[in-house]
Amino acid sequence: MSSVAAQDHRTAAAPAAPAPAPPRRGPGRRQREWIAAGLFLAPDAIGLTLFVGVPMVLSIFLSFFQVSGFGSYEWIGLGNYERMIADPLFWDSMKVTGLYVVILVPVLFCVSLGLGLLVKQKLPGMGAYRTALFLPYVISLVVVGVLWKFLLDEQVGAVNRAMRAIGLEGESWLGDPTLALGCVIAVMVWVMMGYYMIIFLAGLQEIPKEYYEAARIDGAGPWTTFRTITWPLLRPTSFFVLLMSTVAAITGGLDLIFVLTNGGPANGTSLAIFYIYQQAFGFGEYGYASAMGSFLVLIMVVVSAVIFKLTRGGRFDDGE
């Protein structure tokens, strides 16, 4: 008995085993999603900050200085902006840009949408047609400019040769102020239509086929189907195309203008972005060019805000 009691006493006196430590909890699901999103966005965010954000801030800062081509800086405050307001050539370039945007964006939108509807059809060889239509977009604008400058040449251009072959008189496509801007717009539509065609095609393929089958059973025609099904469900894609093409029209096209017309004839194709380039790299007026560039960015932001407002961020006339 004594041995059993002693054993029980030793057992009772022994320290209890420590409780296992609670498992360390890592970040929750929502936190992991935020971390993953941050890691995916970090490269673009860093790139935009370094190559877009910082240059924009420096450009605004530079616009308050008189900068010579030899690197001397002189603070002049709003002097560059006052010069911009009094510069008739700058406002002429803004008028040309406005006309360019007003014509290019609707034409590009309609052509791209029509091509998207066309290449969505299941026809033999449609993949080759899609590739051919998209191909101009991947060609450098410098190469495009050289190509079309040759095709539109007044003397030896293929366009005038074809016109003379059928008894028509050739035109000075790039030498006539009334025709040059139209030629630039046509070439830009040819370049960009394949890209926006692919975007519209992606939007069209997201529309459920059941909607079209139900419309066909109800006896709806092509126009009714487009108006009641395709267009309403394509509005977010249309908003993206409208916004991006407008921004591209305001800020792009410098390469093509430089090669195709060099801003002529009689400044008829001198877009604002081309005039800014001339002032900066042609005359060394970096401060003045920065002031005009800052103003152009402001115009672009205002136009984008108006598009957001009018389309309700892609919902257009929906009241939701």
Coordinates of C-alpha atoms in Angstrom, one line a residue:
M1 CA 0.0 0.0 0.0
S2 CA 2.8 2.4 0.9
S3 CA 4.4 1.9 -2.5
V4 CA 1.2 2.5 -4.3
A5 CA 0.6 5.6 -2.3
A6 CA 4.1 6.9 -2.9
Q7 CA 3.6 6.3 -6.6
D8 CA 0.3 8.1 -6.6
H9 CA 2.0 11.0 -4.7
R10 CA 4.8 11.2 -7.3
T11 CA 2.2 11.2 -10.1
A12 CA 0.2 14.0 -8.6
A13 CA 3.3 16.0 -7.9
A14 CA 4.6 15.8 -11.5
P15 CA 4.1 19.0 -13.4
A16 CA 1.3 19.0 -16.0
A17 CA 2.4 18.8 -19.7
P18 CA 2.4 22.3 -21.3
A19 CA -0.6 23.0 -23.5
P20 CA 0.2 23.1 -27.2
A21 CA 0.8 26.6 -28.6
P22 CA -2.1 27.9 -30.7
P23 CA -1.3 27.7 -34.5
R24 CA 0.0 30.9 -35.9
R25 CA -2.6 32.5 -38.1
G26 CA -1.5 33.9 -41.4
P27 CA -3.2 36.7 -43.3
G28 CA -6.9 36.1 -44.0
R29 CA -8.3 35.5 -47.4
R30 CA -9.2 39.2 -48.0
Q31 CA -5.7 40.2 -47.0
R32 CA -4.1 37.6 -49.3
E33 CA -6.2 38.9 -52.2
W34 CA -5.1 42.5 -51.5
I35 CA -1.5 41.4 -51.4
A36 CA -1.8 39.5 -54.6
A37 CA -3.5 42.4 -56.3
G38 CA -0.8 44.8 -55.1
L39 CA 1.9 42.5 -56.4
F40 CA 0.2 42.3 -59.8
L41 CA -0.3 46.0 -60.0
A42 CA 3.1 47.0 -58.7
P43 CA 5.0 46.7 -62.1
D44 CA 2.5 48.9 -63.9
A45 CA 2.2 51.3 -61.0
I46 CA 6.0 51.8 -60.8
G47 CA 6.2 52.1 -64.6
L48 CA 3.4 54.7 -64.7
T49 CA 4.9 56.6 -61.8
L50 CA 8.4 56.7 -63.3
F51 CA 7.6 57.2 -67.0
V52 CA 4.3 59.1 -66.9
G53 CA 3.7 60.7 -63.4
V54 CA 7.2 62.1 -62.8
P55 CA 7.6 63.5 -66.3
M56 CA 4.2 65.2 -66.1
V57 CA 5.1 66.8 -62.8
L58 CA 8.5 67.9 -64.1
S59 CA 6.8 69.3 -67.3
I60 CA 4.4 71.4 -65.2
F61 CA 7.4 72.7 -63.1
L62 CA 9.4 73.4 -66.3
S63 CA 6.5 75.4 -67.8
F64 CA 7.2 78.2 -65.3
F65 CA 10.8 78.7 -66.6
Q66 CA 12.4 80.1 -69.7
V67 CA 14.6 77.3 -70.8
S68 CA 17.3 77.7 -73.5
G69 CA 18.8 74.9 -75.5
F70 CA 22.0 75.3 -73.6
G71 CA 20.4 74.4 -70.2
S72 CA 19.9 77.8 -68.6
Y73 CA 16.8 78.2 -66.6
E74 CA 15.1 81.5 -65.8
W75 CA 12.0 81.8 -63.7
I76 CA 9.2 83.7 -65.6
G77 CA 6.1 82.5 -63.7
L78 CA 3.1 82.5 -66.0
G79 CA 5.0 84.0 -68.9
N80 CA 4.8 80.9 -71.0
Y81 CA 1.1 80.6 -70.5
E82 CA 0.6 84.3 -71.4
R83 CA 2.7 83.7 -74.6
M84 CA 0.5 80.6 -75.3
I85 CA -2.7 82.6 -75.0
A86 CA -1.3 85.2 -77.5
D87 CA 0.1 82.7 -80.0
P88 CA -2.2 82.4 -83.0
L89 CA -0.3 79.4 -84.4
F90 CA -1.0 77.4 -81.3
W91 CA -4.7 78.1 -81.4
D92 CA -4.7 77.3 -85.1
S93 CA -3.2 73.9 -84.2
M94 CA -5.9 73.5 -81.5
K95 CA -8.6 74.1 -84.1
V96 CA -7.0 71.5 -86.4
T97 CA -6.8 69.1 -83.5
G98 CA -10.5 69.7 -82.7
L99 CA -11.5 69.0 -86.2
Y100 CA -9.3 66.0 -86.4
V101 CA -10.8 64.5 -83.2
V102 CA -14.4 65.3 -84.1
I103 CA -14.0 63.5 -87.5
L104 CA -11.6 60.7 -86.5
V105 CA -13.3 59.3 -83.4
P106 CA -16.8 58.7 -84.8
V107 CA -15.5 57.3 -88.0
L108 CA -13.1 55.0 -86.2
F109 CA -15.8 53.9 -83.8
C110 CA -18.3 53.1 -86.5
V111 CA -15.8 51.3 -88.8
S112 CA -14.3 49.3 -85.9
L113 CA -17.8 48.3 -84.7
G114 CA -18.8 47.3 -88.2
L115 CA -15.7 45.2 -88.6
G116 CA -16.2 43.6 -85.2
L117 CA -19.7 42.5 -86.2
L118 CA -18.4 41.3 -89.6
V119 CA -15.5 39.2 -88.3
K120 CA -17.8 37.7 -85.6
Q121 CA -19.5 35.7 -88.3
K122 CA -18.5 32.1 -88.8
L123 CA -17.3 32.2 -92.4
P124 CA -14.5 30.3 -94.1
G125 CA -11.1 32.0 -93.7
M126 CA -12.3 34.5 -91.1
G127 CA -9.2 34.0 -89.0
A128 CA -7.1 35.2 -92.0
Y129 CA -9.3 38.3 -92.4
R130 CA -9.0 39.2 -88.7
T131 CA -5.2 38.9 -89.0
A132 CA -5.1 41.1 -92.1
L133 CA -7.3 43.8 -90.6
F134 CA -5.2 43.8 -87.4
L135 CA -1.8 43.8 -89.1
P136 CA -1.6 47.6 -89.8
Y137 CA -1.8 48.3 -86.1
V138 CA 1.5 46.4 -85.4
I139 CA 3.4 48.3 -88.1
S140 CA 5.4 51.4 -87.0
L141 CA 3.7 54.7 -87.8
V142 CA 6.9 55.8 -89.4
V143 CA 6.7 52.9 -91.9
V144 CA 3.0 53.6 -92.4
G145 CA 3.8 57.2 -93.1
V146 CA 6.4 56.3 -95.7
L147 CA 4.1 53.8 -97.3
W148 CA 1.1 56.1 -97.7
K149 CA 3.3 59.1 -98.7
F150 CA 4.4 57.0 -101.7
L151 CA 0.9 55.8 -102.4
L152 CA -0.6 59.3 -102.3
D153 CA 2.2 61.0 -104.3
E154 CA 0.8 63.3 -106.9
Q155 CA 3.0 62.1 -109.7
V156 CA 3.9 58.5 -109.2
G157 CA 1.5 57.5 -106.4
A158 CA -0.6 54.3 -107.0
V159 CA -3.8 56.1 -106.0
N160 CA -3.5 58.7 -108.8
R161 CA -2.3 56.1 -111.3
A162 CA -5.4 54.1 -110.6
M163 CA -7.6 57.2 -111.0
R164 CA -6.0 58.1 -114.3
A165 CA -6.4 54.5 -115.5
I166 CA -10.2 54.8 -115.2
G167 CA -10.3 58.3 -116.8
L168 CA -10.3 60.5 -113.7
E169 CA -7.9 63.3 -112.9
G170 CA -5.4 62.8 -110.1
E171 CA -5.4 64.9 -107.0
S172 CA -2.7 66.5 -104.9
W173 CA -3.7 64.5 -101.9
L174 CA -1.0 65.7 -99.5
G175 CA -0.4 69.1 -101.2
D176 CA -4.0 70.5 -101.0
P177 CA -4.9 71.9 -97.6
T178 CA -8.5 70.8 -98.1
L179 CA -7.5 67.2 -98.7
A180 CA -4.4 66.6 -96.5
L181 CA -6.1 66.4 -93.2
G182 CA -8.7 64.0 -94.6
C183 CA -5.9 61.8 -95.9
V184 CA -4.3 61.8 -92.4
I185 CA -7.6 60.8 -90.8
A186 CA -8.1 58.0 -93.4
V187 CA -4.7 56.6 -92.8
M188 CA -5.1 56.8 -89.0
V189 CA -8.5 54.9 -89.3
W190 CA -6.7 52.3 -91.4
V191 CA -4.0 51.9 -88.8
M192 CA -6.3 51.8 -85.7
M193 CA -9.4 50.0 -86.9
G194 CA -8.0 46.5 -86.4
Y195 CA -7.1 47.2 -82.7
Y196 CA -10.6 48.5 -81.8
M197 CA -12.1 45.8 -84.0
I198 CA -10.6 43.2 -81.7
I199 CA -11.9 45.0 -78.6
F200 CA -15.4 45.1 -80.0
L201 CA -15.1 41.4 -81.0
A202 CA -14.2 40.5 -77.4
G203 CA -17.3 42.4 -76.2
L204 CA -19.5 40.8 -78.7
Q205 CA -18.4 37.3 -77.8
E206 CA -19.3 38.0 -74.2
I207 CA -23.0 38.4 -75.1
P208 CA -24.9 35.1 -74.4
K209 CA -26.1 33.4 -77.5
E210 CA -29.4 32.5 -75.8
Y211 CA -30.5 36.2 -76.2
Y212 CA -30.1 36.0 -80.0
E213 CA -31.8 32.6 -80.2
A214 CA -34.8 34.0 -78.2
A215 CA -34.9 37.1 -80.5
R216 CA -34.9 34.9 -83.6
I217 CA -37.7 32.8 -82.2
D218 CA -39.7 36.0 -81.6
G219 CA -39.1 37.0 -85.2
A220 CA -36.8 40.0 -84.5
G221 CA -34.8 41.2 -87.5
P222 CA -31.1 42.1 -87.6
W223 CA -31.7 45.8 -86.8
T224 CA -34.1 45.0 -83.9
T225 CA -31.6 42.5 -82.6
F226 CA -28.8 44.9 -82.7
R227 CA -30.8 47.8 -81.1
T228 CA -32.3 45.7 -78.3
I229 CA -29.6 43.2 -77.5
T230 CA -26.2 44.0 -79.0
W231 CA -26.0 47.7 -78.4
P232 CA -27.2 47.7 -74.8
L233 CA -24.9 44.9 -73.8
L234 CA -22.0 46.4 -75.7
R235 CA -22.1 49.7 -73.9
P236 CA -19.2 49.1 -71.5
T237 CA -17.0 48.1 -74.5
S238 CA -18.2 51.1 -76.5
F239 CA -17.4 53.4 -73.6
F240 CA -13.8 52.0 -73.5
V241 CA -13.3 52.4 -77.2
L242 CA -14.8 55.9 -77.2
L243 CA -12.6 57.1 -74.3
M244 CA -9.3 55.5 -75.5
S245 CA -9.7 56.6 -79.2
T246 CA -10.4 60.2 -78.0
V247 CA -7.3 60.2 -75.8
A248 CA -5.2 58.7 -78.7
A249 CA -6.5 61.2 -81.1
I250 CA -5.7 64.2 -78.9
T251 CA -2.2 63.0 -77.9
G252 CA -1.1 60.7 -80.7
G253 CA -0.3 60.8 -84.4
L254 CA 2.9 62.8 -84.1
D255 CA 5.0 60.1 -86.0
L256 CA 2.5 59.9 -88.8
I257 CA 2.2 63.7 -89.2
F258 CA 5.9 64.1 -89.1
V259 CA 6.6 61.7 -92.0
L260 CA 3.4 62.1 -94.0
T261 CA 2.9 65.9 -94.2
N262 CA 5.3 67.5 -91.7
G263 CA 2.4 69.7 -90.5
G264 CA 1.7 71.1 -94.0
P265 CA 0.5 72.2 -96.3
A266 CA 0.0 75.7 -94.8
N267 CA -0.2 74.1 -91.3
G268 CA -3.3 72.3 -92.4
T269 CA -2.3 69.2 -90.6
S270 CA -0.3 70.8 -87.7
L271 CA -1.9 69.1 -84.7
A272 CA -1.3 70.6 -81.3
I273 CA 1.0 67.7 -80.4
F274 CA 3.1 68.4 -83.6
Y275 CA 3.3 72.1 -82.8
I276 CA 4.5 71.3 -79.3
Y277 CA 7.1 69.0 -80.7
Q278 CA 8.3 71.7 -83.1
Q279 CA 8.7 74.3 -80.3
A280 CA 10.6 71.9 -78.1
F281 CA 12.9 70.1 -80.5
G282 CA 12.9 72.4 -83.4
F283 CA 13.4 75.7 -81.6
G284 CA 14.6 74.6 -78.2
E285 CA 11.6 76.3 -76.4
Y286 CA 11.3 73.6 -73.7
G287 CA 9.6 75.8 -71.2
Y288 CA 7.0 77.0 -73.7
A289 CA 6.5 73.5 -75.0
S290 CA 5.9 72.3 -71.4
A291 CA 3.3 75.0 -70.9
M292 CA 1.4 73.9 -74.0
G293 CA 1.8 70.3 -73.1
S294 CA 0.3 70.9 -69.7
F295 CA -2.6 72.7 -71.2
L296 CA -3.2 69.9 -73.7
V297 CA -3.2 67.4 -70.8
L298 CA -5.8 69.6 -69.1
I299 CA -8.0 69.5 -72.2
M300 CA -7.7 65.8 -72.4
V301 CA -8.7 65.4 -68.7
V302 CA -11.7 67.7 -69.3
V303 CA -12.8 65.8 -72.4
S304 CA -12.5 62.5 -70.6
A305 CA -14.6 63.8 -67.7
V306 CA -17.2 65.0 -70.2
I307 CA -17.3 61.5 -71.8
F308 CA -17.7 59.9 -68.3
K309 CA -20.5 62.3 -67.5
L310 CA -22.4 61.9 -70.8
T311 CA -22.1 58.1 -70.9
R312 CA -22.5 57.6 -67.2
G313 CA -19.3 55.7 -67.1
G314 CA -20.3 53.3 -69.9
R315 CA -24.0 53.0 -69.1
F316 CA -24.9 55.7 -71.5
D317 CA -28.6 56.6 -71.1
D318 CA -29.3 54.0 -68.4
G319 CA -30.7 55.6 -65.3
E320 CA -29.1 53.0 -62.9

